[in-house]
Coordinates of C-alpha atoms in Angstrom, one line a residue:
H1 CA -50.5 -114.3 -40.3
R2 CA -48.8 -111.3 -39.3
I3 CA -45.1 -110.6 -39.2
N4 CA -43.5 -108.3 -36.5
Q5 CA -46.3 -110.1 -34.2
Y6 CA -44.1 -109.4 -30.5
V7 CA -41.0 -108.5 -29.2
K8 CA -39.1 -110.1 -26.9
F9 CA -36.7 -109.3 -24.8
E10 CA -34.2 -111.7 -23.1
F11 CA -32.1 -110.8 -20.3
Y12 CA -29.0 -113.4 -19.3
E13 CA -26.9 -113.4 -16.1
D14 CA -23.4 -113.5 -16.0
G15 CA -22.0 -117.1 -17.6
E16 CA -25.3 -118.2 -17.6
E17 CA -27.0 -118.9 -21.1
D18 CA -29.3 -121.5 -20.0
D19 CA -30.6 -119.5 -17.3
K20 CA -32.6 -116.8 -18.7
S21 CA -35.1 -114.1 -18.4
Y22 CA -37.7 -112.3 -20.6
V23 CA -40.2 -110.0 -21.4
E24 CA -43.0 -110.8 -24.8
I25 CA -45.2 -107.9 -25.4
H26 CA -47.2 -108.7 -28.2
L27 CA -49.7 -106.6 -30.0
D28 CA -53.3 -108.2 -30.5
E29 CA -56.4 -107.3 -31.6
N30 CA -60.0 -109.0 -30.1
E31 CA -61.6 -110.2 -33.5
I32 CA -65.1 -110.1 -32.0
T33 CA -65.2 -106.4 -30.9
Q34 CA -61.6 -105.0 -32.8
S35 CA -60.1 -103.5 -30.1
M36 CA -56.6 -104.4 -29.8
Y37 CA -55.0 -104.9 -26.4
V38 CA -51.3 -105.2 -25.5
K39 CA -50.3 -108.7 -23.7
V40 CA -47.3 -109.0 -21.3
V41 CA -44.8 -112.3 -20.9
D42 CA -42.5 -112.0 -18.7
Y43 CA -40.7 -115.3 -17.6
S44 CA -38.0 -115.0 -14.7
D45 CA -37.8 -117.6 -12.0
Y46 CA -38.2 -114.8 -9.6
D47 CA -40.4 -115.9 -6.0
D48 CA -41.3 -112.3 -4.9
E49 CA -45.4 -111.9 -6.9
Q50 CA -45.6 -108.7 -4.5
E51 CA -42.3 -106.9 -5.6
Q52 CA -43.5 -108.6 -9.1
Y53 CA -46.9 -107.0 -8.8
E54 CA -46.6 -103.3 -7.8
L55 CA -43.9 -103.2 -10.9
W56 CA -45.9 -104.3 -13.5
S57 CA -49.0 -102.1 -11.6
E58 CA -46.6 -99.1 -11.7
L59 CA -45.6 -100.0 -15.1
V60 CA -48.8 -100.4 -16.9
N61 CA -50.2 -96.7 -15.0
N62 CA -47.1 -95.0 -16.7
L63 CA -48.7 -96.7 -19.6
K64 CA -51.2 -95.8 -19.4
D65 CA -50.8 -92.4 -18.4
I66 CA -48.6 -92.0 -21.5
V67 CA -51.5 -93.0 -23.9
G68 CA -54.4 -91.4 -22.6
G69 CA -56.4 -95.0 -20.7

């Protein structure tokens, strides 16, 4: 059992602590290939899937540029 397996960022709207959005970022290892990968869990009630796709595509492309992927 590893500690510090992931980080979770929670986002609250003003006065609405029960209805929160969050992003979890996990760094995991494939046991078969021993390769590392990043798993992102994005939870929100935002309904525009195309805009979310474009946002995450841009973020992943930026990460690839930084780490050389």
